[in-house]
Every structure is written in C-alpha cells, then in structure tokens.
Coordinates of C-alpha atoms and ligand atoms in Angstrom, one line a residue:
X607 CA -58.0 -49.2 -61.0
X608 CA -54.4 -49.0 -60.3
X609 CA -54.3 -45.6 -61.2
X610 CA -57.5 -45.1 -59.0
X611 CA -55.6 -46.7 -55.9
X612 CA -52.5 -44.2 -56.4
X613 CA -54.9 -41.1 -55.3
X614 CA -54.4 -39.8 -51.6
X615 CA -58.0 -40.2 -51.0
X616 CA -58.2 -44.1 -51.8
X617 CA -54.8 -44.4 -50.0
X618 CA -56.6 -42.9 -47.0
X619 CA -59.5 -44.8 -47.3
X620 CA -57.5 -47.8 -47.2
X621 CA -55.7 -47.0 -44.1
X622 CA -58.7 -45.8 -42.1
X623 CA -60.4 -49.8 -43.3
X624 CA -56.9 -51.7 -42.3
X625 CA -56.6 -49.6 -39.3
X626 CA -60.5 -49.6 -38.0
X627 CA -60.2 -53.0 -38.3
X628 CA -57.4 -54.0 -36.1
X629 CA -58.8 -51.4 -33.2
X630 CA -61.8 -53.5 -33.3
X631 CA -60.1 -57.1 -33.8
X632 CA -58.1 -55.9 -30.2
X633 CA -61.1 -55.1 -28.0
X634 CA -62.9 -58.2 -30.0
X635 CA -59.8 -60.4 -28.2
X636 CA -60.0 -58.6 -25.0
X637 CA -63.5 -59.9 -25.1
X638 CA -65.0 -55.8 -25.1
X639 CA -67.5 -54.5 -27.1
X640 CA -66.0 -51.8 -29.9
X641 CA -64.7 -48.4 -28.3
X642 CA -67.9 -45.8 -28.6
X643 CA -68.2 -42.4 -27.9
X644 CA -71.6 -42.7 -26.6
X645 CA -70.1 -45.3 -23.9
X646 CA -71.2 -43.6 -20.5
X647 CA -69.5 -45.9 -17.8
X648 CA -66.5 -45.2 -16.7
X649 CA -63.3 -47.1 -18.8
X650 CA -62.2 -50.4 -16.9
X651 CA -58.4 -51.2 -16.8
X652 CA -59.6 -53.9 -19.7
X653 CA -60.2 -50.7 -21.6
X654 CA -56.8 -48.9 -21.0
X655 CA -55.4 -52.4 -21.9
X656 CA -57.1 -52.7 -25.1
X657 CA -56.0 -49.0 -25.9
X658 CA -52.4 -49.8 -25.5
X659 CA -52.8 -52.8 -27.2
X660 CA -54.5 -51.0 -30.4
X661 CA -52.1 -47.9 -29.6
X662 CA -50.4 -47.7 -33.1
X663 CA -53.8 -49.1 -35.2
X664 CA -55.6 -45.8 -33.5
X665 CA -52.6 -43.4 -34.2
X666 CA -52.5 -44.5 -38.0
X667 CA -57.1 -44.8 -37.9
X668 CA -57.3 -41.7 -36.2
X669 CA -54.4 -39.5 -38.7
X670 CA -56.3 -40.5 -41.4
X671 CA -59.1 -39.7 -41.1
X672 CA -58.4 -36.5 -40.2
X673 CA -56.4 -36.0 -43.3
X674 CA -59.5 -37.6 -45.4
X675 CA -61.7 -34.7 -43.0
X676 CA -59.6 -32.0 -43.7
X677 CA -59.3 -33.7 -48.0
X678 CA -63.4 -33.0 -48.7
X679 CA -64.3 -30.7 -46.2
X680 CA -65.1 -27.2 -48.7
X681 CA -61.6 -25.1 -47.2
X682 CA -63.3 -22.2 -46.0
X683 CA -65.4 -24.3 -43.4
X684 CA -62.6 -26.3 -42.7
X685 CA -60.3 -22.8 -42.0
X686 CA -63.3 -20.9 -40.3
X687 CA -63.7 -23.9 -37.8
X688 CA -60.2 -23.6 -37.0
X689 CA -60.2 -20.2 -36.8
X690 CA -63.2 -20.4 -34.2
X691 CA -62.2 -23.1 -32.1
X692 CA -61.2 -21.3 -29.1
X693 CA -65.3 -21.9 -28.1
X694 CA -64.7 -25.2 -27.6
X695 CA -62.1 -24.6 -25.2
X696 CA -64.7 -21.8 -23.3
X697 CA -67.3 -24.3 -23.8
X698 CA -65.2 -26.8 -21.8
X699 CA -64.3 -24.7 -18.9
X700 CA -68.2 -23.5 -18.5
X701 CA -69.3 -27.1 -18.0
X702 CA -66.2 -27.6 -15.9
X703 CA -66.9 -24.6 -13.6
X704 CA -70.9 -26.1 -13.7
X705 CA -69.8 -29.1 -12.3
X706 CA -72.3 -30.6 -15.3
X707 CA -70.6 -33.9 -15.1
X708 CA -70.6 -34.4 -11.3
X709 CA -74.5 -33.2 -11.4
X710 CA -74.7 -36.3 -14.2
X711 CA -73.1 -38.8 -12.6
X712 CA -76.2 -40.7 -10.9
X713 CA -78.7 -39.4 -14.2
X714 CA -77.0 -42.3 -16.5
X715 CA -78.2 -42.4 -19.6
X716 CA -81.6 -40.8 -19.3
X717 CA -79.8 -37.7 -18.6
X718 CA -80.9 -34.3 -17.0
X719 CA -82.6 -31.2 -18.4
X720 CA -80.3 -28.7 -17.9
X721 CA -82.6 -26.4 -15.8
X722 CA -82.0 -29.0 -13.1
X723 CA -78.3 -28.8 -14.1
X724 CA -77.8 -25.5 -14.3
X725 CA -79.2 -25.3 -10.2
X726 CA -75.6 -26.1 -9.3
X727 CA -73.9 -22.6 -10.5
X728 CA -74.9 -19.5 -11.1
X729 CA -75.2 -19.8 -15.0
X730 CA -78.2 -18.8 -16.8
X731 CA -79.9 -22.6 -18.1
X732 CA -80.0 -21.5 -21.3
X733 CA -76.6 -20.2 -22.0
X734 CA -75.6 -23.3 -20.0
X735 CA -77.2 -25.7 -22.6
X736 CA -75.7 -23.7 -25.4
X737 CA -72.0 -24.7 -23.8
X738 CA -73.0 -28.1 -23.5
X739 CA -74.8 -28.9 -27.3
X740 CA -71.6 -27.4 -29.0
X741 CA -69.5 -30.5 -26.8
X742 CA -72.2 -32.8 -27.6
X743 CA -71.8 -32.2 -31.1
X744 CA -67.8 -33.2 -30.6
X745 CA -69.2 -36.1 -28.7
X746 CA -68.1 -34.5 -25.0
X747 CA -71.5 -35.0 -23.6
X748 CA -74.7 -36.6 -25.1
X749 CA -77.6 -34.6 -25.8
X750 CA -80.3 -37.4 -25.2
X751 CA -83.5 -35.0 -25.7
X752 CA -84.1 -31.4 -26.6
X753 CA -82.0 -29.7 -23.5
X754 CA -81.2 -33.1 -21.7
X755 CA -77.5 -34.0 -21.5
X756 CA -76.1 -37.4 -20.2
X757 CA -72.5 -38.2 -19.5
X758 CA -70.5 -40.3 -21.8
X759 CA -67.2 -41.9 -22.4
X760 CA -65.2 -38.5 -23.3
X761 CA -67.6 -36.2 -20.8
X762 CA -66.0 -38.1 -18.0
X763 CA -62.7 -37.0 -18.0
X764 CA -63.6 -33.6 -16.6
X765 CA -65.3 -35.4 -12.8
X766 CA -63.3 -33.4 -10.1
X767 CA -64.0 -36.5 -7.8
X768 CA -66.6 -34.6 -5.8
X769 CA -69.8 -34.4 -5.8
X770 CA -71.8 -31.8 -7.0
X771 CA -73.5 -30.8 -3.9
X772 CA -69.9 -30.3 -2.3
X773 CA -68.8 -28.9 -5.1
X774 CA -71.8 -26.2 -5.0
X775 CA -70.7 -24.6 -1.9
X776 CA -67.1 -25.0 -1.8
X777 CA -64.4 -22.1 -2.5
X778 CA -62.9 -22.8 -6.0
X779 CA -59.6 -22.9 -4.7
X780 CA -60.4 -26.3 -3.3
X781 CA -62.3 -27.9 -6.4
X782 CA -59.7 -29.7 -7.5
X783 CA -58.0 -30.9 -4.6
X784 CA -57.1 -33.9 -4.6
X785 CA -58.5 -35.2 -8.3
X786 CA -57.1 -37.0 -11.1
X787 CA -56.1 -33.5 -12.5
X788 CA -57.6 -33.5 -15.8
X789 CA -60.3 -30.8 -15.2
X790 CA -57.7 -28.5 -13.0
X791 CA -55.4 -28.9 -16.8
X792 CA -58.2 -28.4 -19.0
X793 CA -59.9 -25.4 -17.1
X794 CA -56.0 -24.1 -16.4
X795 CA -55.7 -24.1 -20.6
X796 CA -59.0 -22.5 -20.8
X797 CA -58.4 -20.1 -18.9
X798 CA -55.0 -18.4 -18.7
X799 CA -54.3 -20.3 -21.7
X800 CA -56.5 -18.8 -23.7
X801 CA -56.1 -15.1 -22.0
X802 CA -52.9 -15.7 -22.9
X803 CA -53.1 -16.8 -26.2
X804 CA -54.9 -14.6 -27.6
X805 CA -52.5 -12.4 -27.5
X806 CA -49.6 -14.2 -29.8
X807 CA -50.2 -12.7 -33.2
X808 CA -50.2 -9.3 -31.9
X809 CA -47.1 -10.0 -30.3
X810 CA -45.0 -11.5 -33.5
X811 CA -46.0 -8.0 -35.2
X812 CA -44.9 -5.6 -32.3
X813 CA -41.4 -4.8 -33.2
X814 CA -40.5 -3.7 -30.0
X815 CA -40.7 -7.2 -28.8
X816 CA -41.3 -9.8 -32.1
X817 CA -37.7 -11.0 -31.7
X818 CA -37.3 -11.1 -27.9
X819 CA -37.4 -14.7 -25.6
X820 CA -37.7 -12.4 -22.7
X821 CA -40.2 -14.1 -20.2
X822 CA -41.5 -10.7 -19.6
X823 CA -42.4 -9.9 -23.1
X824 CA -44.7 -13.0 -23.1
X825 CA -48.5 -12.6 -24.8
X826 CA -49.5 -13.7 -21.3
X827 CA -48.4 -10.1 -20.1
X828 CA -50.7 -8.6 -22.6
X829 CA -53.2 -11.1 -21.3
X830 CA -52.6 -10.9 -17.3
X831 CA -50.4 -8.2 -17.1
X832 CA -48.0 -10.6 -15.1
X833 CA -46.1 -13.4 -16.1
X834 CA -47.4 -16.6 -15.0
X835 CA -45.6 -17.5 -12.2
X836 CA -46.1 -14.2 -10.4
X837 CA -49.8 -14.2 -11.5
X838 CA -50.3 -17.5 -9.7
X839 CA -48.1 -16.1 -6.5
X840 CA -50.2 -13.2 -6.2
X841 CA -52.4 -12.4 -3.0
X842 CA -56.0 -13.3 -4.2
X843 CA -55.0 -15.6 -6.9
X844 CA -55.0 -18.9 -4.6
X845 CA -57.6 -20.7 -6.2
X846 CA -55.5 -20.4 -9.7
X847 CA -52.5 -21.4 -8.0
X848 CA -54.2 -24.6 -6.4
X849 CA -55.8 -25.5 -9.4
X850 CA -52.4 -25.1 -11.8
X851 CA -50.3 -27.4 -9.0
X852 CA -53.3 -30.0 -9.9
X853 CA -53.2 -29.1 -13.3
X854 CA -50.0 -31.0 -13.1
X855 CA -51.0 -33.6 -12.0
X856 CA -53.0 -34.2 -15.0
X857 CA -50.5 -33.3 -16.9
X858 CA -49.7 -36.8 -16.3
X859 CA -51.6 -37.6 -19.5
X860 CA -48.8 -36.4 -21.8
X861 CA -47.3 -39.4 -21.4
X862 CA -48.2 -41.8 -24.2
X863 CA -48.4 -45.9 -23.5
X864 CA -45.0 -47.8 -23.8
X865 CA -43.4 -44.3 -22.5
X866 CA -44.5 -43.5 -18.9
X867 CA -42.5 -42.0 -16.3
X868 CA -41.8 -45.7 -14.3
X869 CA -41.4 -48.1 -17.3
X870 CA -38.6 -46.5 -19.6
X871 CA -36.1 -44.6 -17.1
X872 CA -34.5 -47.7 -14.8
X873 CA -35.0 -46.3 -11.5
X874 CA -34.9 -50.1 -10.3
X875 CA -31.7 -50.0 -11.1
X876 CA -30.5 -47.2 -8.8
X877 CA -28.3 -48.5 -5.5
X878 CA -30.4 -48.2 -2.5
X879 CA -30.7 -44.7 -0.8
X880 CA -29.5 -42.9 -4.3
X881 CA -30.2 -39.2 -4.4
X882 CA -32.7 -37.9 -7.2
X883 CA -34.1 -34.4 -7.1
X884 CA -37.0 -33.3 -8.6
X885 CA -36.0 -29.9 -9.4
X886 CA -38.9 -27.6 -10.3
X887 CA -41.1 -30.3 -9.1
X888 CA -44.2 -28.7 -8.2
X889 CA -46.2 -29.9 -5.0
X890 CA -44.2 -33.2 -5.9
X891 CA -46.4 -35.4 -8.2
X892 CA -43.6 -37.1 -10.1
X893 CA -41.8 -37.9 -6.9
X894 CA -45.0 -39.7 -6.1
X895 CA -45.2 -42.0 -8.5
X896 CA -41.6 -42.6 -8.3
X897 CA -41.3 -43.4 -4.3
X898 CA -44.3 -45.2 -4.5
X899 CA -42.5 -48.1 -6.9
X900 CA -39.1 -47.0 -5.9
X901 CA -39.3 -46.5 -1.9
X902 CA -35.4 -47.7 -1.8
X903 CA -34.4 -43.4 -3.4
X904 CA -34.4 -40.5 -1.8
X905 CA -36.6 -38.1 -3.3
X906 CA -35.7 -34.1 -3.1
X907 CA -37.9 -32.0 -4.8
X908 CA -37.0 -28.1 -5.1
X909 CA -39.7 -25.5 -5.8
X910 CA -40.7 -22.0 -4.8
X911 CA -41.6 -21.0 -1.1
X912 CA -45.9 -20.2 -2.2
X913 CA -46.4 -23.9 -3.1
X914 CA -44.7 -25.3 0.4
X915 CA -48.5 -25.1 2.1
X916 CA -49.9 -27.3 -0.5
X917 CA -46.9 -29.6 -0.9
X918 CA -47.3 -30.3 2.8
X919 CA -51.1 -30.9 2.5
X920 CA -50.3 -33.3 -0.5
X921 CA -47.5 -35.8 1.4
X922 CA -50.0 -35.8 4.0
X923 CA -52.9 -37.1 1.9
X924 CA -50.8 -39.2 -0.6
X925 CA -47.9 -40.7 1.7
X926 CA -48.3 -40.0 5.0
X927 CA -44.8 -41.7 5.7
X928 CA -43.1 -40.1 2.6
X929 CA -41.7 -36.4 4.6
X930 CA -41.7 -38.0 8.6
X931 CA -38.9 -41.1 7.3
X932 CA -36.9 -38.7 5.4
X933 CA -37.4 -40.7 1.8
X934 CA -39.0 -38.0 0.4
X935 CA -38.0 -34.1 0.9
X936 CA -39.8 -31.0 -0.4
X937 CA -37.7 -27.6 -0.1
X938 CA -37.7 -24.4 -1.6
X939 CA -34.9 -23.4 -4.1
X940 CA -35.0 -21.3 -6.9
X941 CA -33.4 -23.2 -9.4
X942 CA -31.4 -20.1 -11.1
X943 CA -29.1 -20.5 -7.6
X944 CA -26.5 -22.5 -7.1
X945 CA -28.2 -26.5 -6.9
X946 CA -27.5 -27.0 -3.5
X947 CA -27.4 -31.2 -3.9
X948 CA -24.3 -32.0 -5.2
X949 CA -23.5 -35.3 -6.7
X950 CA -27.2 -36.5 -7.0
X951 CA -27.8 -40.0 -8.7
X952 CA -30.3 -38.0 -11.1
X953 CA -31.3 -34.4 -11.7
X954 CA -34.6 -34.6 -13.1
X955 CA -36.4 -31.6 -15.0
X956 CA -40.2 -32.2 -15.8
X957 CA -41.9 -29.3 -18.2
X958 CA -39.1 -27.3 -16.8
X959 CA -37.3 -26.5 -19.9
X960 CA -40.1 -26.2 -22.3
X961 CA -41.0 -23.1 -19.7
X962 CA -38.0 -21.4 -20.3
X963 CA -35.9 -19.6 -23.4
X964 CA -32.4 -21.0 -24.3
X965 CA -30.6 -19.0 -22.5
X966 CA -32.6 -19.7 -19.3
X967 CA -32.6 -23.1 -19.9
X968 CA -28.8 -22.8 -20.0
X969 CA -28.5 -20.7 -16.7
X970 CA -30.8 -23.6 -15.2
X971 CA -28.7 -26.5 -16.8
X972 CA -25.3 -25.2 -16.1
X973 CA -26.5 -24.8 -12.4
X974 CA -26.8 -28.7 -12.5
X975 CA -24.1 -29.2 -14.2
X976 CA -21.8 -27.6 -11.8
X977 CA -23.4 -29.6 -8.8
X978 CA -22.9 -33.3 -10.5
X979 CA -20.8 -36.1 -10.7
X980 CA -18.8 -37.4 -13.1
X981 CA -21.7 -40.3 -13.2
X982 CA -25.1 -38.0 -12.1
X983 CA -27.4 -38.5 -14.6
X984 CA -29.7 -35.5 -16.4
X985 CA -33.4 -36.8 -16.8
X986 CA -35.3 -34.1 -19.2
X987 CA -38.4 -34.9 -19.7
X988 CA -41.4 -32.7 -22.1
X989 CA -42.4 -33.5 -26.3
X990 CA -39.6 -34.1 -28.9
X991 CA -41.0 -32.2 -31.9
X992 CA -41.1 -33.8 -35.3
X993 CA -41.7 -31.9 -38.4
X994 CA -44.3 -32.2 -40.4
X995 CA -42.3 -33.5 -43.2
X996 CA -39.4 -36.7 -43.0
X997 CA -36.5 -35.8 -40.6
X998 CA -33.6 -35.3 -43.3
X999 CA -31.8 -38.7 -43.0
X1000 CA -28.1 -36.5 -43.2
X1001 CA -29.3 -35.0 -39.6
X1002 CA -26.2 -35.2 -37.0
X1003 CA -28.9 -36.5 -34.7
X1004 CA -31.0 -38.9 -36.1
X1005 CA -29.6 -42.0 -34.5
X1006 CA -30.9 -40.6 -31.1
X1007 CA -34.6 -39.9 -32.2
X1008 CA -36.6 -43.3 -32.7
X1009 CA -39.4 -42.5 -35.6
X1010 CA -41.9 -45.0 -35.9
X1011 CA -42.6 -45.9 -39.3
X1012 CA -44.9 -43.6 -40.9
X1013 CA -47.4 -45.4 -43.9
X1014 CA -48.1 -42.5 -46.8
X1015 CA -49.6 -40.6 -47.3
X1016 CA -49.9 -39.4 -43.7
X1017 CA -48.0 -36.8 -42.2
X1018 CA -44.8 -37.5 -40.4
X1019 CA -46.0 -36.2 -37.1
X1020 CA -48.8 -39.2 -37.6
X1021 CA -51.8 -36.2 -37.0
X1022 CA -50.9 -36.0 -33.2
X1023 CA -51.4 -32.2 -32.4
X1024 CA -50.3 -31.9 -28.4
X1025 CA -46.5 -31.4 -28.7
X1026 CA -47.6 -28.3 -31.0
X1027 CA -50.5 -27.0 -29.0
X1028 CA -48.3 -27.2 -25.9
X1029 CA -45.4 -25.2 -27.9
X1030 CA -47.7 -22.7 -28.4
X1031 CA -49.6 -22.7 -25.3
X1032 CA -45.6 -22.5 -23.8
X1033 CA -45.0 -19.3 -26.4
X1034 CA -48.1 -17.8 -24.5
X1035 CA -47.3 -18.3 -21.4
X1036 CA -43.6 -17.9 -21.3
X1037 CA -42.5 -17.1 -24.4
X1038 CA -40.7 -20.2 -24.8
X1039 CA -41.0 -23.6 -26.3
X1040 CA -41.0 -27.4 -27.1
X1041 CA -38.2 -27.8 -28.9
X1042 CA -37.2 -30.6 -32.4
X1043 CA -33.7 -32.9 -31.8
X1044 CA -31.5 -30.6 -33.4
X1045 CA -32.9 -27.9 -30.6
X1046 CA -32.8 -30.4 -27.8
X1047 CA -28.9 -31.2 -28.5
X1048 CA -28.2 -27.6 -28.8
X1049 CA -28.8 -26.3 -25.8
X1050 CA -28.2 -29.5 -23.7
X1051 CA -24.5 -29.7 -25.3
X1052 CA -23.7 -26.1 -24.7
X1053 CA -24.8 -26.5 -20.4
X1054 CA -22.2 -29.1 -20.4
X1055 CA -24.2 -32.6 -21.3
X1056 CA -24.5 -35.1 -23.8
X1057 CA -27.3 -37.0 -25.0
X1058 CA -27.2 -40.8 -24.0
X1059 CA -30.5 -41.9 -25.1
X1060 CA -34.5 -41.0 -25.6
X1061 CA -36.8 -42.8 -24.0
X1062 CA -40.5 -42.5 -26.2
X1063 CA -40.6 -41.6 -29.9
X1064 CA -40.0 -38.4 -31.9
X1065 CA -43.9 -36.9 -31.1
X1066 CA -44.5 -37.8 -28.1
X1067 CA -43.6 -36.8 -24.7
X1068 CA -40.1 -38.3 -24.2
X1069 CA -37.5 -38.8 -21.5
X1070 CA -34.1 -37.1 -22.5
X1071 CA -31.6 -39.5 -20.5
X1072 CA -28.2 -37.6 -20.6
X1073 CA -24.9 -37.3 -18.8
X1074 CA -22.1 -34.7 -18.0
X1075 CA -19.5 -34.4 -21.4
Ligands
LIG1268 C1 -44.8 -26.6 -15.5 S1 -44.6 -26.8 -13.7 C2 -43.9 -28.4 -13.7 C3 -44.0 -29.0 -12.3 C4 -43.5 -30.5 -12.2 N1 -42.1 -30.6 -12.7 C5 -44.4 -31.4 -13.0 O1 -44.0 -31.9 -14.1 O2 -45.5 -31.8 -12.5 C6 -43.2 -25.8 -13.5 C7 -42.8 -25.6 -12.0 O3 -41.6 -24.8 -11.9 C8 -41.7 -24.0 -10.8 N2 -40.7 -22.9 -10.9 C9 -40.8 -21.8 -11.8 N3 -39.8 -21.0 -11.6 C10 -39.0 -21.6 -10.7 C11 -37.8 -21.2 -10.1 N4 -37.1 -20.1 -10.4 N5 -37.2 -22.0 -9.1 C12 -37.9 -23.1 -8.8 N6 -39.1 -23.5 -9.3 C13 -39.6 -22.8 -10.2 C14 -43.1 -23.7 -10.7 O4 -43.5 -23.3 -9.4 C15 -43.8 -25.0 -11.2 O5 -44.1 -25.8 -10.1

C-alpha cells in the first residue's frame, strides 16, 4: 500500500478527493447547491462569492484532474485533440455570430430545435447544430433532445446583452456595444486570433524572419496582410475595431480573485486630484473602474485618434459627468512620442507591454521615464509567467514573485493555461510576448525602473508596482 500511494496516479486521485471536497464543503456553507455545468440560471453574486472562497480548492481540483486526463487518455487521442482544437474556437464564434444564446434565453431548460435557432442568421440549421453539439460535448451548451440546445452555466458567458431580435437586424459593428465584453474577446480570439495563429509555425521556420521581434514580421501579416493595429484602423474594418475596444473590456476576466485592478494597487491612498494616465488605454475601461471608486484622481487616458469616436460614445453611456468635470480626460498620443504629462502620480500600462518586443517596450518605457518624478509611480499590469518546472530558488528575483505553494505532483504553473495562450496569441498578433520575472526585471531595469513590488501571484495576471532607479 505504501508503495501503491507513492504512484502519480493515486497522488492525483487523492488531490482531486481532498480538493472536490472542500469546493463542495464552500458552496455547502454559502447555503448553494454544488457548482454544475448543466446550471442554466445565470451565477448570483452568492456564486462569485463561493468561487473566490473555493479559489485555491478549484485551482488544485481542476490541475489534477487534468493531469489524471492527460495520465490515461491513449497519447495519440490525447495529442490529435490538441492538435484539432482550433474547432472549438470556430465552433464558438459561429454560435457567437448566431446569437444562439440570446435566441435561448427565454427557451430555459426545454431548449429550442435549432431550426428555430438558426432563423436568427444566415447559417444553414444543420451546420449550425454541428457547431453547437461539439460545445455541448465540452459542456458550452446543453443538447437536451436530438437537435434541441438549451443554455447553461458556461453557454452564458457569450450573451451580448441584446436580444436576438435586435441582434438580427443590427450592423455587426454594434453587437457588442455596450456588453460585458466576453463575446466581443472570445469572437476577437476566434477570429483574428486564429487567422493569425495559424500562421506561427511557418513563421519560426522562414529564415528570413525566425529570429526577428519586428512587429511587421508577425504571423498576423501572413494571416491579414496588416499588422493588427492598422487592420483594425482600416476603412471598412469598423465593426472589428468596435468589437476589439469591447474585447477589452472583457479582457477584464484576466484578472483572477484576490488580484483585481481596485483591491491590490492603493489608489485610496493617492492625495486628492493626483494625476494617473492610462497610457494605451483603449476607449478607457480601466479608467472606469478606477474613477468610479476613486472620483477624488484625475484620469488621462492616451490612445490613438480612430478610437476617439467610441471613447466619446463610451463616457457618455458609462459616466456622463466623467469628460464635462474634467476628472476624466481621453486624448490622443502615440505613446512612442514624448509623454506629454510630466510628473504624473502613476503611469499605468495595461496589456501594453505584452504587445510589444523589448526594444519597443523600451522606447515606450523610457518615454515615461523621462516624463516622471522622482516619486511617479510605474503600474505594469499583464501575466507573470511561471515555468512549468520550480523557479530555481538561486534566482536574483525570487523574492519579488509570490508562488503559491504547489502540492506534487502537479505542475508548478498549477494547470492554468491563459498566461501561455495569451503569449502565443501575443506572438501572433504582434510578435511579442508575456514575459517570466527574470524577463520582466530585464527590460523594466534597463528603461530606467525598479521593481517595488507584484501585486497577484507568479501565473496569474499581476500588477508590476515600480518606481524610477
Ligand atoms: C491590448 S489594447 C489594451 C487597452 C487597454 N490598456 C486595456 O487594458 O483595456 C492596446 C491598446 O494600445 C493602443 N495602441 C497601440 N499602439 C499605440 C500607440 N503607438 N500609441 C498609443 N496607443 C497605442 C491600441 O489602440 C489599444 O487600445
């Protein structure tokens, strides 16, 4: 027996029983019924509570049994699944360009044959119910009766907020006005994305271009024969630049519990009428969530003259007050110029860096550098990459990383796979990348910065809190 409980498998099985258990203990206590795929009401904040609360219990349940998956499935079907798994990602965007889970919103559990579904877009019902049984089978969707799909817990996430009448007969660059953001991300990474993607292995063999970090020698040129940000910026592509500035929105979901935007940076603590600027800050979805707990800064966010349209419409809908009183400015600046704001409280950099190479990131960083004070403050903010083995415990930087402890035999990275599909999804698009510690303090030190302190854990989406050196 003791020899039994020293294999992998046992040692998986034994962490998928501790861990199960203490999910369902914390939504016994919170007085819910156990989390279930097959859940087709909407999650209540009881839920998100309970979610946080069983936050590391999931991690360690979920890693696990992915490792135990990946232990007895034969390798062949495990590899050929991965190799094929771009059709989820299609699958996804169909149902999302359907409007499937809008149509499903009043059909509850009963569901709807997809004939009726498939009345809502042009798509042949057929193909349509093809889409939707391979989500079902990775429990997106229910499939209730031959052809009849129903929403359910995961399905939900991809509701634009309209309904599916609207949704019917309006132009596509206004789908996602306006929503949570989730579909506008998912249908964004299923759609340039994957263009873009595809591209990547031809790429690392060209030897023209395998060892460049030149944004224009990006797989996404293969793919769109433009880099992204012109792509978006181009006459005719509207509805893909509305939907990526929503797409950010969503990409609000990065951030794990315990290490969101508001809770981990201090803004509270900030003197009255400090200056932060959001630089590269889209339509100006962080400054939102900022001003709206913080009304006491002064918001500037900086981005590029084809979003100024959309940024306006946004303040109007979100905070009406936010541009008239002055707390909040949106302005265009390309951030290779000089940074116009000198001596800001905080420069702030959401999934800026991760877009560019090191030396852009430099060009960008010195640029702030030059404009602060001896006491601005730097706020980076995108993944911190573990490997997938222990950090060496010699590294110069470990004391800055917190790493959660990590029960064997599981991997280090605890099975989470978004830092690494976003580095890849950011070699795509840009050819650049989320970047380890040793990385991070690299190219932060040589703009001019130190390191004070990470807010989130090595895996996750962290806040890099540094200062001028
Ligand atoms: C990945 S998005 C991040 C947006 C925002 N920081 C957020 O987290 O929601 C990158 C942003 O950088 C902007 N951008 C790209 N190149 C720029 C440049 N040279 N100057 C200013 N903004 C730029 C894009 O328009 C886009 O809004």
């Amino acid at each position: 027996m003791a020899i039994e409980m020293q294999s992998e498998f046992l040692q998986l099985i034994q962490l998928i029983n501790t861990s199960a258990q203490a999910v369902a203990q914390g939504y016994s206590d919170a007085g819910l019924p156990h989390p279930s795929a097959n859940d087709g009401a909407p999650p209540l904040p009881a839920h998100f509570a309970a979610q946080a609360a069983t936050h590391q219990a999931s991690l360690t349940l979920v890693a696990a049994c992915r490792q135990l998956i990946a232990s007895v499935m034969a390798p062949t079907t495990y590899a050929m699944e991965i190799a094929m798994a771009y059709h989820y990602s299609v699958a996804v965007r169909a149902a999302i360009e359907a409007h499937v889970v809008e149509v499903l919103r009043d059909a509850g559990d009963e569901g709807m044959h997809v004939n009726e579904i498939s009345k809502y877009s042009n798509i042949n019902p057929e193909k349509l119910a093809r889409m939707l049984r391979i989500l079902a089978i990775h429990h997106i969707f229910k499939e209730v009766a031959p052809d009849v799909f129903a929403n359910n817990r995961i399905s939900l996430t991809l509701d634009k907020g309209k309904d599916a009448k609207t949704l019917a007969t309006t132009n596509p660059a206004e789908w996602y006005e306006g929503s949570n953001g989730y579909a506008a991300i998912f249908a964004f990474t299923a759609d340039s994305g994957i263009k873009s993607a595809a591209h990547i292995p031809d790429i690392l063999q060209d030897l023209e271009v395998a060892n460049s970090y030149d944004p224009m020698d990006a797989p996404i040129v293969k793919g769109l024969g433009q880099g992204l940000w012109t792509h978006l910026n181009t006459a005719g592509n509207e509805a893909k630049l509305h939907r990526f500035n929503t797409a950010m929105v969503g990409s609000q979901l990065f951030a794990n519990a315990g290490d969101r935007l508001l809770d981990c940076i201090g803004w509270g603590t900030f003197p009255s009428g400090s200056v932060c600027v959001d630089i590269g800050g889209g339509v100006g979805t962080q400054a939102m969530l900022i001003t709206k707990e913080h009304p006491h800064l002064k918001m500037i966010v900086q981005d590029s003259a084809p979003l100024e349209n959309q940024a306006k419409q946004f303040w109007a809908s979100v905070d009406p007050d936010a541009i008239p009183s002055g707390r909040v400015e949106w302005t265009i600046h390309d951030f290779f110029n000089p940074q116009p704001v000198k001596d800001a409280t905080v420069y702030f950099l959401r999934c800026i860096i991760h877009n560019l190479s090191d030396e852009n990131a430099g060009r960008l960083l010195r640029r702030v550098r030059d404009a602060c004070s001896p006491t601005s403050k730097l706020i980076l903010a995108d993944y911190l990459i573990p490997f997938a083995c222990p950090t060496p415990p010699d590294s110069k930087t470990a004391s800055l990383v917190n790493t959660p402890d990590v029960p064997a035999p599981l991997l280090n990275n605890m099975g989470k796979s978004m830092g690494y599909l976003l580095d890849l999804a950011m070699m795509a698009l840009f050819n650049s990348q989320e970047r380890t510690i040793e990385h991070w303090n690299s190219v932060i030190t040589k703009a001019g910065f130190k390191i004070d302190r990470i807010a989130g854990n090595e895996g996750a989406f962290v806040y890099i809190i540094c200062s001028p050196s």
